[in-house]
Amino acid sequence: MQLYIGNKNYSSWSMRSWVLLKQAQIPFDEVMIRLDECTAASKFKIEVARHSPAGRVPVLVDEGWAIWDTLAIAEYLAEKFPERQLWPADRQARARARSVCAEMHAGFAALRNHLGMNIEASLPEVGQRILRENAQVKGDVDRLLQMWSELLAAHGGPMLFGRFSVADAFFAPVVKRFVTYAVPLPPVIAAYVDRVQALPAVVEWTTGALAENDFLDFEEPYRTRC
C-alpha cells in the first residue's frame, strides 16, 4: 500500500489520509511528490497523473488500484480494516461523523483560502486581521467551534466521537491552521487542539513538515523571502 502526498508543510489534504493511516497503525509506504505551481505541464501534475486522473494528492494505491479522494480513501480503509474502528460503532454517531467529514470536505472555502495550512509559519497578526476583516472566515471558524463543542459534549471526548476516528483526521489540518494563525479558542476547544497536536501521527507529520525547509512562494501569500 502506497500513499502519494504533497509537501507536509502545506498539503492539508495529504495530511488527512496520512494521519488516519498512521494513527490507525495501518502499514503503508509514503511517496512524497513535491508541490509546484500545478500547471498542466508541471512536474507535480505529470507525476500524480501516473496514479490518478484527478491530478491531485493524496492518492492511495493498494494492489495496483488507486483511490484519490480523501473520503473515498477513508471509506476504503474502514472497509478493509474493520478491526481498526475508523468510524464510530454506533449507527447514529457514525452518520454524524460522516456528515461532519463531508461538511469539511466540501465546505469552509473562506477558511481554506485565507488561512492556508502552513505548519512552519507563525502568523498571529495575520490571523487577527483576517478574523477582524473577513466575516466569511469568522463564520467558518464559528461553525467549527460550534461543531466541535457539540461533539465533545455529546461524546465526552477526548476526541470528537470519544476515541480517535476519521473525523479527527479530517480536522487535524484545521487544528494546525488554528495554531499557525493563533485563532482565539474557548478552553474546551483549546484542550481538544492540544490533544490532537499530541496524537503520535500528528506529532510525526509536524516533525516531517518542519524538517522540509522547502519554502514555496506560491503557498506563501503572507510572507516573502528575507
PDB file of N, CA and C in Angstrom, residues 175-215:
ATOM      1  N   VAL A 175      -6.781  22.121  12.887  1.00  0.00           N
ATOM      2  CA  VAL A 175      -6.050  22.330  14.135  1.00  0.00           C
ATOM      3  C   VAL A 175      -4.729  23.045  13.855  1.00  0.00           C
ATOM      4  N   LYS A 176      -4.001  22.590  12.832  1.00  0.00           N
ATOM      5  CA  LYS A 176      -2.721  23.215  12.506  1.00  0.00           C
ATOM      6  C   LYS A 176      -2.918  24.661  12.040  1.00  0.00           C
ATOM      7  N   ARG A 177      -3.991  24.924  11.310  1.00  0.00           N
ATOM      8  CA  ARG A 177      -4.294  26.300  10.912  1.00  0.00           C
ATOM      9  C   ARG A 177      -4.553  27.169  12.139  1.00  0.00           C
ATOM     10  N   PHE A 178      -5.360  26.662  13.072  1.00  0.00           N
ATOM     11  CA  PHE A 178      -5.667  27.436  14.272  1.00  0.00           C
ATOM     12  C   PHE A 178      -4.390  27.795  15.030  1.00  0.00           C
ATOM     13  N   VAL A 179      -3.426  26.890  15.046  1.00  0.00           N
ATOM     14  CA  VAL A 179      -2.161  27.152  15.740  1.00  0.00           C
ATOM     15  C   VAL A 179      -1.346  28.196  14.982  1.00  0.00           C
ATOM     16  N   THR A 180      -1.210  28.030  13.681  1.00  0.00           N
ATOM     17  CA  THR A 180      -0.410  28.958  12.874  1.00  0.00           C
ATOM     18  C   THR A 180      -0.911  30.384  12.991  1.00  0.00           C
ATOM     19  N   TYR A 181      -2.240  30.554  12.944  1.00  0.00           N
ATOM     20  CA  TYR A 181      -2.819  31.890  12.924  1.00  0.00           C
ATOM     21  C   TYR A 181      -3.312  32.341  14.306  1.00  0.00           C
ATOM     22  N   ALA A 182      -2.999  31.550  15.340  1.00  0.00           N
ATOM     23  CA  ALA A 182      -3.345  31.911  16.725  1.00  0.00           C
ATOM     24  C   ALA A 182      -4.814  32.299  16.849  1.00  0.00           C
ATOM     25  N   VAL A 183      -5.687  31.470  16.312  1.00  0.00           N
ATOM     26  CA  VAL A 183      -7.119  31.732  16.392  1.00  0.00           C
ATOM     27  C   VAL A 183      -7.567  31.627  17.850  1.00  0.00           C
ATOM     28  N   PRO A 184      -8.260  32.636  18.387  1.00  0.00           N
ATOM     29  CA  PRO A 184      -8.725  32.564  19.783  1.00  0.00           C
ATOM     30  C   PRO A 184      -9.722  31.419  19.952  1.00  0.00           C
ATOM     31  N   LEU A 185      -9.513  30.613  20.986  1.00  0.00           N
ATOM     32  CA  LEU A 185     -10.335  29.423  21.200  1.00  0.00           C
ATOM     33  C   LEU A 185     -10.830  29.367  22.631  1.00  0.00           C
ATOM     34  N   PRO A 186     -12.073  28.932  22.841  1.00  0.00           N
ATOM     35  CA  PRO A 186     -12.535  28.702  24.210  1.00  0.00           C
ATOM     36  C   PRO A 186     -11.770  27.534  24.827  1.00  0.00           C
ATOM     37  N   PRO A 187     -11.716  27.453  26.142  1.00  0.00           N
ATOM     38  CA  PRO A 187     -10.886  26.436  26.797  1.00  0.00           C
ATOM     39  C   PRO A 187     -11.160  25.007  26.346  1.00  0.00           C
ATOM     40  N   VAL A 188     -12.428  24.625  26.161  1.00  0.00           N
ATOM     41  CA  VAL A 188     -12.722  23.243  25.785  1.00  0.00           C
ATOM     42  C   VAL A 188     -12.166  22.924  24.409  1.00  0.00           C
ATOM     43  N   ILE A 189     -12.162  23.897  23.493  1.00  0.00           N
ATOM     44  CA  ILE A 189     -11.621  23.683  22.154  1.00  0.00           C
ATOM     45  C   ILE A 189     -10.098  23.745  22.179  1.00  0.00           C
ATOM     46  N   ALA A 190      -9.551  24.643  22.957  1.00  0.00           N
ATOM     47  CA  ALA A 190      -8.095  24.708  23.089  1.00  0.00           C
ATOM     48  C   ALA A 190      -7.545  23.391  23.614  1.00  0.00           C
ATOM     49  N   ALA A 191      -8.253  22.764  24.538  1.00  0.00           N
ATOM     50  CA  ALA A 191      -7.821  21.479  25.070  1.00  0.00           C
ATOM     51  C   ALA A 191      -7.894  20.389  24.002  1.00  0.00           C
ATOM     52  N   TYR A 192      -8.938  20.429  23.171  1.00  0.00           N
ATOM     53  CA  TYR A 192      -9.039  19.461  22.071  1.00  0.00           C
ATOM     54  C   TYR A 192      -7.896  19.667  21.073  1.00  0.00           C
ATOM     55  N   VAL A 193      -7.607  20.910  20.748  1.00  0.00           N
ATOM     56  CA  VAL A 193      -6.490  21.213  19.857  1.00  0.00           C
ATOM     57  C   VAL A 193      -5.193  20.629  20.408  1.00  0.00           C
ATOM     58  N   ASP A 194      -4.960  20.794  21.706  1.00  0.00           N
ATOM     59  CA  ASP A 194      -3.759  20.233  22.334  1.00  0.00           C
ATOM     60  C   ASP A 194      -3.732  18.716  22.215  1.00  0.00           C
ATOM     61  N   ARG A 195      -4.887  18.079  22.380  1.00  0.00           N
ATOM     62  CA  ARG A 195      -4.914  16.614  22.298  1.00  0.00           C
ATOM     63  C   ARG A 195      -4.650  16.127  20.873  1.00  0.00           C
ATOM     64  N   VAL A 196      -5.202  16.824  19.905  1.00  0.00           N
ATOM     65  CA  VAL A 196      -4.927  16.450  18.513  1.00  0.00           C
ATOM     66  C   VAL A 196      -3.450  16.651  18.198  1.00  0.00           C
ATOM     67  N   GLN A 197      -2.903  17.772  18.638  1.00  0.00           N
ATOM     68  CA  GLN A 197      -1.478  18.032  18.403  1.00  0.00           C
ATOM     69  C   GLN A 197      -0.583  16.961  19.027  1.00  0.00           C
ATOM     70  N   ALA A 198      -1.059  16.353  20.117  1.00  0.00           N
ATOM     71  CA  ALA A 198      -0.268  15.347  20.816  1.00  0.00           C
ATOM     72  C   ALA A 198      -0.429  13.942  20.250  1.00  0.00           C
ATOM     73  N   LEU A 199      -1.367  13.736  19.327  1.00  0.00           N
ATOM     74  CA  LEU A 199      -1.514  12.409  18.720  1.00  0.00           C
ATOM     75  C   LEU A 199      -0.194  12.017  18.055  1.00  0.00           C
ATOM     76  N   PRO A 200       0.282  10.780  18.260  1.00  0.00           N
ATOM     77  CA  PRO A 200       1.567  10.387  17.661  1.00  0.00           C
ATOM     78  C   PRO A 200       1.656  10.652  16.167  1.00  0.00           C
ATOM     79  N   ALA A 201       0.576  10.400  15.440  1.00  0.00           N
ATOM     80  CA  ALA A 201       0.608  10.625  13.989  1.00  0.00           C
ATOM     81  C   ALA A 201       0.760  12.103  13.662  1.00  0.00           C
ATOM     82  N   VAL A 202       0.094  12.972  14.420  1.00  0.00           N
ATOM     83  CA  VAL A 202       0.181  14.410  14.165  1.00  0.00           C
ATOM     84  C   VAL A 202       1.563  14.929  14.547  1.00  0.00           C
ATOM     85  N   VAL A 203       2.105  14.419  15.640  1.00  0.00           N
ATOM     86  CA  VAL A 203       3.474  14.794  16.028  1.00  0.00           C
ATOM     87  C   VAL A 203       4.455  14.417  14.924  1.00  0.00           C
ATOM     88  N   GLU A 204       4.308  13.211  14.384  1.00  0.00           N
ATOM     89  CA  GLU A 204       5.226  12.752  13.341  1.00  0.00           C
ATOM     90  C   GLU A 204       5.074  13.576  12.063  1.00  0.00           C
ATOM     91  N   TRP A 205       3.835  13.875  11.681  1.00  0.00           N
ATOM     92  CA  TRP A 205       3.610  14.705  10.495  1.00  0.00           C
ATOM     93  C   TRP A 205       4.229  16.092  10.695  1.00  0.00           C
ATOM     94  N   THR A 206       4.018  16.684  11.861  1.00  0.00           N
ATOM     95  CA  THR A 206       4.542  18.012  12.153  1.00  0.00           C
ATOM     96  C   THR A 206       6.063  18.018  12.103  1.00  0.00           C
ATOM     97  N   THR A 207       6.684  17.001  12.679  1.00  0.00           N
ATOM     98  CA  THR A 207       8.143  16.889  12.642  1.00  0.00           C
ATOM     99  C   THR A 207       8.643  16.828  11.208  1.00  0.00           C
ATOM    100  N   GLY A 208       7.960  16.051  10.384  1.00  0.00           N
ATOM    101  CA  GLY A 208       8.332  15.968   8.982  1.00  0.00           C
ATOM    102  C   GLY A 208       8.154  17.287   8.261  1.00  0.00           C
ATOM    103  N   ALA A 209       7.070  18.000   8.567  1.00  0.00           N
ATOM    104  CA  ALA A 209       6.823  19.300   7.931  1.00  0.00           C
ATOM    105  C   ALA A 209       7.927  20.296   8.277  1.00  0.00           C
ATOM    106  N   LEU A 210       8.328  20.331   9.535  1.00  0.00           N
ATOM    107  CA  LEU A 210       9.348  21.275   9.968  1.00  0.00           C
ATOM    108  C   LEU A 210      10.719  20.939   9.397  1.00  0.00           C
ATOM    109  N   ALA A 211      10.928  19.675   9.064  1.00  0.00           N
ATOM    110  CA  ALA A 211      12.228  19.252   8.525  1.00  0.00           C
ATOM    111  C   ALA A 211      12.369  19.525   7.032  1.00  0.00           C
ATOM    112  N   GLU A 212      11.287  19.874   6.355  1.00  0.00           N
ATOM    113  CA  GLU A 212      11.346  20.022   4.901  1.00  0.00           C
ATOM    114  C   GLU A 212      12.201  21.209   4.454  1.00  0.00           C
ATOM    115  N   ASN A 213      12.059  22.349   5.143  1.00  0.00           N
ATOM    116  CA  ASN A 213      12.794  23.557   4.751  1.00  0.00           C
ATOM    117  C   ASN A 213      12.620  23.851   3.260  1.00  0.00           C
ATOM    118  N   ASP A 214      11.384  23.773   2.812  1.00  0.00           N
ATOM    119  CA  ASP A 214      11.086  23.941   1.387  1.00  0.00           C
ATOM    120  C   ASP A 214      10.064  25.069   1.240  1.00  0.00           C
ATOM    121  N   PHE A 215      10.569  26.286   1.118  1.00  0.00           N
ATOM    122  CA  PHE A 215       9.720  27.471   1.048  1.00  0.00           C
ATOM    123  C   PHE A 215       9.162  27.596  -0.357  1.00  0.00           C
TER     124      PHE A 215
END
